[in-house]
Short mmCIF file of C-alpha atoms in Angstrom, two decimals:
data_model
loop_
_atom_site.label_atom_id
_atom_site.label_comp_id
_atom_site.label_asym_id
_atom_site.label_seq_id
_atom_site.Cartn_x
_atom_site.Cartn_y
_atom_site.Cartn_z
CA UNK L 499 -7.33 -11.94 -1.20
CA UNK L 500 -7.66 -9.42 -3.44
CA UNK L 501 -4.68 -9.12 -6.76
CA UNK L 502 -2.14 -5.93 -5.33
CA UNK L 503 -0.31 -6.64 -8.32
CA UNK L 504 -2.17 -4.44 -10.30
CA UNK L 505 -2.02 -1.99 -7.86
CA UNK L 506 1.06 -2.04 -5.88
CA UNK L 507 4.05 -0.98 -8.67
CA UNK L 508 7.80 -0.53 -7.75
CA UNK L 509 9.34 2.45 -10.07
CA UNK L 510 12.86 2.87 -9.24
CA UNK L 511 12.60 7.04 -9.80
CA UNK L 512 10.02 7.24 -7.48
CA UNK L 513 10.34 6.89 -3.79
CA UNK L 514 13.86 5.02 -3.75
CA UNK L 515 11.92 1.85 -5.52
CA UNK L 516 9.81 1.48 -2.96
CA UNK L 517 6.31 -0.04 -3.53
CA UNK L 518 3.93 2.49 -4.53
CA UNK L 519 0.12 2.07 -5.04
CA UNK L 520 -0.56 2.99 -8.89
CA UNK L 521 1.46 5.33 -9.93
CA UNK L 522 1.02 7.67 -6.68
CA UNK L 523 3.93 8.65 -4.49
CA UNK L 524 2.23 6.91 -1.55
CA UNK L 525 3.82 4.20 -0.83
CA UNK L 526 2.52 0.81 0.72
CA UNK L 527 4.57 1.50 4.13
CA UNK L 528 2.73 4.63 4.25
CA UNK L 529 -0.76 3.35 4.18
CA UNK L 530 0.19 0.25 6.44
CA UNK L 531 1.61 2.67 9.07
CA UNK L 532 -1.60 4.85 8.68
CA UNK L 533 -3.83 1.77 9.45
CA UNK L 534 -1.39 1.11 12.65
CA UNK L 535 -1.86 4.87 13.79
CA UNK L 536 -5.28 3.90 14.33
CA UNK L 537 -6.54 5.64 11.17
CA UNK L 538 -9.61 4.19 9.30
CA UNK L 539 -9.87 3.56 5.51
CA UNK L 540 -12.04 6.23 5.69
CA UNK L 541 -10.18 8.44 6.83
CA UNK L 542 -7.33 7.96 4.77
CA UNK L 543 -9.24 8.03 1.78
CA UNK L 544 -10.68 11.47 2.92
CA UNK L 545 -7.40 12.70 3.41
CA UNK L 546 -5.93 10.94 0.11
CA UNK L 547 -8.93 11.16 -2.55
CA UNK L 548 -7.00 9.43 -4.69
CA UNK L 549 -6.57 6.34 -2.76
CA UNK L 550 -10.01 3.86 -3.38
CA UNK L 551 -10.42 1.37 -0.43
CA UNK L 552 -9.53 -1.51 -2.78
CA UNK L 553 -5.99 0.55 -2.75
CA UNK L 554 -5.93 0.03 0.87
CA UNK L 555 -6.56 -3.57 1.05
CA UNK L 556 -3.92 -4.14 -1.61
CA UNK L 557 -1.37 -2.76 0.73
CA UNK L 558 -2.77 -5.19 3.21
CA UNK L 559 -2.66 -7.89 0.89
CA UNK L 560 1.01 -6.79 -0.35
CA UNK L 561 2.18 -7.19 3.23
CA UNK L 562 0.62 -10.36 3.90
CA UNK L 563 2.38 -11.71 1.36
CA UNK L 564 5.57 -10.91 2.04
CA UNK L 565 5.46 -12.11 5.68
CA UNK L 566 4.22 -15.59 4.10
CA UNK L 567 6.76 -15.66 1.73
CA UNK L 568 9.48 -15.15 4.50
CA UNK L 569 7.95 -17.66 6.82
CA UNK L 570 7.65 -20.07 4.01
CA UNK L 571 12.22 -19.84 3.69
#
């Protein structure tokens, strides 16, 4: 799984503290809801040039890791 902590950063003046990839205003529920719109990292990454596919799978990583961690409570 690839390390989102070097990607995903939570800045309380931007986006209500809301996890952010880098130090981009898009935030991780943004890309996640993207990907469930059917979009493809391609796609996205056309739209956001900014955005690297290893961005992507952070946000994929991020969330799997906060569904483990509250299964594992």
């Amino acid at each position: 799984m690839i390390n989102y902590q070097k990607i995903i950063k939570r800045d309380p003046n931007k986006r209500f503290g809301k996890p952010c990839i880098r130090e981009t205003r898009i935030s991780v529920y943004d890309v996640l809801s993207w990907l469930s719109n059917k979009m493809s990292i391609q796609e996205i990454i056309l739209d956001y040039p900014e955005l690297t596919e290893n961005d992507i799978l952070a946000c994929l990583a991020y969330a799997a890791d906060k569904e483990h961690k509250i299964e594992s409570v």
